[in-house]
Short mmCIF file of C-alpha atoms in Angstrom, two decimals:
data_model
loop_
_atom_site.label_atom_id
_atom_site.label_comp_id
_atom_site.label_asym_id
_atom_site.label_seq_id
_atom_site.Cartn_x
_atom_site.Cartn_y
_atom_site.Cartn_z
CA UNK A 1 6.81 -6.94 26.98
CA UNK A 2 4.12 -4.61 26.86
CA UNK A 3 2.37 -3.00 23.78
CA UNK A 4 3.69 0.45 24.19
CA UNK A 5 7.59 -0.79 24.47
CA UNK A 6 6.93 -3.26 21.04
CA UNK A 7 5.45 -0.08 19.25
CA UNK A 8 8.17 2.19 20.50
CA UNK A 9 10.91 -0.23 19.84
CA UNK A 10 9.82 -0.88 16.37
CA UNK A 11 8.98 2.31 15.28
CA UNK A 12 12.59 3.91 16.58
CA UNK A 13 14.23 0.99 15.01
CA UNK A 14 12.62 2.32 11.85
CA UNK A 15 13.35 5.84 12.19
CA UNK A 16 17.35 5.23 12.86
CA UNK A 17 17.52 2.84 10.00
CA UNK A 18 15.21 3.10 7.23
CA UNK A 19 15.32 6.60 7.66
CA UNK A 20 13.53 6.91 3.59
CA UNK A 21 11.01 4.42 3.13
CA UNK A 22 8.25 5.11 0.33
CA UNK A 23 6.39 3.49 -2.29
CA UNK A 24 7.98 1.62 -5.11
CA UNK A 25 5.20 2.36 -7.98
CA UNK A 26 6.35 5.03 -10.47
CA UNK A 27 4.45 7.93 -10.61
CA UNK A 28 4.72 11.74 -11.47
CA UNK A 29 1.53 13.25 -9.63
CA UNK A 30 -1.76 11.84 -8.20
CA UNK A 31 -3.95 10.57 -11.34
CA UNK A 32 -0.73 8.25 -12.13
CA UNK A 33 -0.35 7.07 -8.68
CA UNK A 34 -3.69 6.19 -8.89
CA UNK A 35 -3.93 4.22 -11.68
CA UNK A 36 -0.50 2.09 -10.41
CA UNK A 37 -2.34 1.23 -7.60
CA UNK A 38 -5.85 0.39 -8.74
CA UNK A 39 -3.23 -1.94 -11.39
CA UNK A 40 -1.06 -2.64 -8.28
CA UNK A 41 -3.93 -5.07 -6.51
CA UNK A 42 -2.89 -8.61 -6.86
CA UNK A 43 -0.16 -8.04 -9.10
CA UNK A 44 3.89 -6.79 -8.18
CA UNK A 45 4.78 -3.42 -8.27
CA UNK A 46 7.53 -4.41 -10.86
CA UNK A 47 5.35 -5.48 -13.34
CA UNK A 48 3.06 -2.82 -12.79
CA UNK A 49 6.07 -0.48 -13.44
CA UNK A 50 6.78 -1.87 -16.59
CA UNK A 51 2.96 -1.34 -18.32
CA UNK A 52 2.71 2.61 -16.83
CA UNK A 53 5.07 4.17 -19.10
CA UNK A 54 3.00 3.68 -22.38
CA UNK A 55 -0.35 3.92 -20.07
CA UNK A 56 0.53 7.40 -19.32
CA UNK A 57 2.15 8.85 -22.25
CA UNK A 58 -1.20 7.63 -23.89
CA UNK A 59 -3.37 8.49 -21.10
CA UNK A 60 -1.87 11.88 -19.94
CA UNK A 61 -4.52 12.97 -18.06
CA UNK A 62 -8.08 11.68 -16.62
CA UNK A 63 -10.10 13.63 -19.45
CA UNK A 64 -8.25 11.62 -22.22
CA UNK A 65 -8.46 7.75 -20.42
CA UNK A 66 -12.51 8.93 -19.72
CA UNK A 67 -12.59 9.31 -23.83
CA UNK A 68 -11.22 6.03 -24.63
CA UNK A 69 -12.86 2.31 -23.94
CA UNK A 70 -11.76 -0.64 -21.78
CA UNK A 71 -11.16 -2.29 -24.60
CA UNK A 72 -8.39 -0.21 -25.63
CA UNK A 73 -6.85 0.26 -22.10
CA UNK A 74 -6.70 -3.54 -22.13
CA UNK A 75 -4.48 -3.67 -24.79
CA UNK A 76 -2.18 -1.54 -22.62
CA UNK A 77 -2.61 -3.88 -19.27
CA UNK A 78 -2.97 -7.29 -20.58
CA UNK A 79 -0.03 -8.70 -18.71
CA UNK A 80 -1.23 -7.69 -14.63
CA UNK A 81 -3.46 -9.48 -13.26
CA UNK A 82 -7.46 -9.59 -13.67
CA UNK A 83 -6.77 -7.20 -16.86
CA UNK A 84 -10.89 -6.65 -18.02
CA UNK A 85 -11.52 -6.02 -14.55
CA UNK A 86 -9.03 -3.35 -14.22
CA UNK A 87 -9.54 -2.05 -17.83
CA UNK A 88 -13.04 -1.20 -16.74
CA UNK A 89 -12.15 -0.12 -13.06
CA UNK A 90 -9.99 2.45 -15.09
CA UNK A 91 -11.80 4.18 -17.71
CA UNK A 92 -15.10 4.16 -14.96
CA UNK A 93 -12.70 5.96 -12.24
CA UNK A 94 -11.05 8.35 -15.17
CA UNK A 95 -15.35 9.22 -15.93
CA UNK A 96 -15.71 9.77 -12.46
CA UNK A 97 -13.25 11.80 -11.62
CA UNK A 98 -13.97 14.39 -14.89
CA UNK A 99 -17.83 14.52 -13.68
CA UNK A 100 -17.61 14.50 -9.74
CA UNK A 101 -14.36 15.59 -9.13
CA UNK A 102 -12.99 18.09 -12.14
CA UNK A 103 -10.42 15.96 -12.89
CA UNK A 104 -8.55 16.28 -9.56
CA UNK A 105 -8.11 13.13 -7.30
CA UNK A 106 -10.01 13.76 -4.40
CA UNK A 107 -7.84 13.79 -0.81
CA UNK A 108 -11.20 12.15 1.57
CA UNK A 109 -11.01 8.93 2.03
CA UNK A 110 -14.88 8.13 1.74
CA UNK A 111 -14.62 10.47 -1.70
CA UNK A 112 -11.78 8.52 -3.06
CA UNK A 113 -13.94 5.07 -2.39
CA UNK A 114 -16.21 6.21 -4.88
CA UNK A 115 -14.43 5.92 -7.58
CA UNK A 116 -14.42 2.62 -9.33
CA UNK A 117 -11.57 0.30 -8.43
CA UNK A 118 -10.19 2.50 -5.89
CA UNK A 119 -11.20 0.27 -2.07
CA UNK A 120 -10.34 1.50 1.37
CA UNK A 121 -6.56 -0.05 0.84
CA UNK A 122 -5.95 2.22 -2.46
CA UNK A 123 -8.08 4.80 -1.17
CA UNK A 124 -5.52 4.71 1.84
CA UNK A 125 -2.18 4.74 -0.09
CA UNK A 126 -3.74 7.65 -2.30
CA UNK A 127 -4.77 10.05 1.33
CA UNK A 128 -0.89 8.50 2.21
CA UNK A 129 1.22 9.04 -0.23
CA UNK A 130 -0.05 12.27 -2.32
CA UNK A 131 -1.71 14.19 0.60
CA UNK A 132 0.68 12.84 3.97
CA UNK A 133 -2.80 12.39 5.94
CA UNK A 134 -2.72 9.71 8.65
CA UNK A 135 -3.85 6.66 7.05
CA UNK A 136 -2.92 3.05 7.16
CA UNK A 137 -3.02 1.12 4.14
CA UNK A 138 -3.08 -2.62 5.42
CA UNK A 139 -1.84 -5.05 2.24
CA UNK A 140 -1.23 -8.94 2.26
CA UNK A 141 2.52 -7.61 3.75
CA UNK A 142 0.96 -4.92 6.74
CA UNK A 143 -1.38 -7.59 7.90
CA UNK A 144 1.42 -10.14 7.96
CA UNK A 145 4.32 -8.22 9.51
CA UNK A 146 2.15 -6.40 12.53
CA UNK A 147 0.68 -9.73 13.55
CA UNK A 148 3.98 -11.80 13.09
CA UNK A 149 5.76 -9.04 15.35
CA UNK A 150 2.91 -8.31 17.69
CA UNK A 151 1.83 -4.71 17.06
CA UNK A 152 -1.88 -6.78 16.48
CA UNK A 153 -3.18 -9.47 18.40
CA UNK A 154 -4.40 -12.12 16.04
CA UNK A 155 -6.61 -9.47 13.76
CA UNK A 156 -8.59 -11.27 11.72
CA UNK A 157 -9.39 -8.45 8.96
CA UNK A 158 -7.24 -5.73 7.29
CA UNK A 159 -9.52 -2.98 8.88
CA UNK A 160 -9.20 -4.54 12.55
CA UNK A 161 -5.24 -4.05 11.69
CA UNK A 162 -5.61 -1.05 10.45
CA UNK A 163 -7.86 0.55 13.49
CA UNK A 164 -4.86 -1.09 15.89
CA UNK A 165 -1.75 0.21 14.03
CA UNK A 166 -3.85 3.93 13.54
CA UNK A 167 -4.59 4.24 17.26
CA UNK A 168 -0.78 3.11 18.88
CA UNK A 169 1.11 4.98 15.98
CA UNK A 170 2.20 8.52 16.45
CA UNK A 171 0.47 10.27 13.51
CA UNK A 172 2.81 11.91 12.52
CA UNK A 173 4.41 8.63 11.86
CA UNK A 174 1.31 7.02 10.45
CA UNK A 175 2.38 8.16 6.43
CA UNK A 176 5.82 6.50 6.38
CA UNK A 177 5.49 3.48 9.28
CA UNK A 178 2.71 2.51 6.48
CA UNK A 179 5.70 1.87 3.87
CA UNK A 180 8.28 0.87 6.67
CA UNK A 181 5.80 -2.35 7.02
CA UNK A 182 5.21 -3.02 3.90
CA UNK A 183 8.66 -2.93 2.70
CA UNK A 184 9.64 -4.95 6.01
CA UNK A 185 7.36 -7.45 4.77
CA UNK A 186 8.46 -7.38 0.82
CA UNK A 187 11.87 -8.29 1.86
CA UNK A 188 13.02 -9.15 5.07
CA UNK A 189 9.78 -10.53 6.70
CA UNK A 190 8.89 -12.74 4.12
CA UNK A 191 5.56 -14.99 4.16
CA UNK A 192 7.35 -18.79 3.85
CA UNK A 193 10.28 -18.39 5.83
CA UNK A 194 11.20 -14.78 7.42
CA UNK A 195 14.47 -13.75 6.82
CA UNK A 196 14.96 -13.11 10.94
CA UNK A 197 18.95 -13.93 10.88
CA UNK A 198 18.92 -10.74 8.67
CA UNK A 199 15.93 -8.63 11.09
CA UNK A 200 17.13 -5.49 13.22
CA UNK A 201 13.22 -6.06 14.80
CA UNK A 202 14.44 -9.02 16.84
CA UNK A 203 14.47 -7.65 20.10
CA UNK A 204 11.01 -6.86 20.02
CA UNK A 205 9.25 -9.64 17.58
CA UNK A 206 6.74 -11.88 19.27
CA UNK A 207 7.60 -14.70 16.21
CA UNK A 208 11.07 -14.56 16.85
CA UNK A 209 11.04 -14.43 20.56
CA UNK A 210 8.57 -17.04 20.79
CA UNK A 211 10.64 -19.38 18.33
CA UNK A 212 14.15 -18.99 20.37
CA UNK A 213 11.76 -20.33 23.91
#
């Protein structure tokens, strides 16, 4: 099978049946999102959507979390993962963004990477999610799924999948096939054992074709 048939079979497979496919973090407008995701890195969304509520009635906007400490943010994020990290990736980005940016989260992906906390995954789902641009956020569950079905040949790092999904993805398509992926991963094309009995991709996975030889 070529390339172009896999991409075009996946992708349409997509768009007929996971016609709404977007990201599972809580958030009401950028400066939230942002925060879930700097908190989402190593750590579920689920539990990450059970520590936001406080963080942001506390923290309503980027001026108030730059006034406060790590120490105290800590308090509020204790149960994610690498907590003092993230404590301190937070109340440096929240300073940042009040002295470069006015307070606004910056749409440019090199901008965004600035900011403490925030790499070129998060810096990704941000130009994603809250501004639609074309970019491909490549998690633990991109980087699986795309080289389990064969949109990448054996990539080796999340930016070599992310430069191959970018340039055979309509970009148009780029925003949502970014959470089609990663939910396709979450659920169905799980790390241990993929759930393929259950997988509308069959027709045109690499894995599951080579398995049935």
């Amino acid at each position: 099978m070529k390339k172009e048939e896999r991409y075009k079979g996946v992708l349409d497979w997509f768009e007929a049946n996971v016609p709404v496919a977007e990201t599972e973090l809580h958030y009401d407008d950028p400066y939230q999102l942002l925060i879930a995701v700097i908190l989402s890195a190593q750590c579920t969304d689920k539990r990450v959507n059970m520590i936001t509520p406080a963080l942001f009635r506390d923290f309503p906007t980027a001026e108030v979390l730059a006034a406060s400490t790590p120490e105290v943010v800590f308090e509020y994020i204790r149960s994610v993962s690498y907590p003092n990290n993230k404590s301190k990736h937070l109340v440096g980005m929240a300073k940042m963004l009040m002295a470069d940016f006015g307070g606004t989260v910056p749409s440019d992906i090199d901008e965004l990477q600035k900011l403490p906390g925030v790499g070129r995954k998060t810096a990704n789902v941000i130009a994603s999610v809250v501004y639609n641009k074309p970019a491909m956020a490549v998690d633990t569950h991109v980087f699986r799924v795309a080289n389990r079905i064969g949109l990448t040949n054996n990539s080796k790092t999340p930016l070599e999948t992310e430069k191959e999904l970018v340039k055979n993805i309509p970009e148009k398509q780029i925003p949502i096939a970014h959470h089609w992926l990663i939910l396709h991963g979450r659920y169905v094309c799980v790390a241990r054992k993929p759930k393929c009995e259950e997988c509308g991709l069959k027709p045109w996975c690499k894995y599951f074709l080579k398995a049935k030889i």
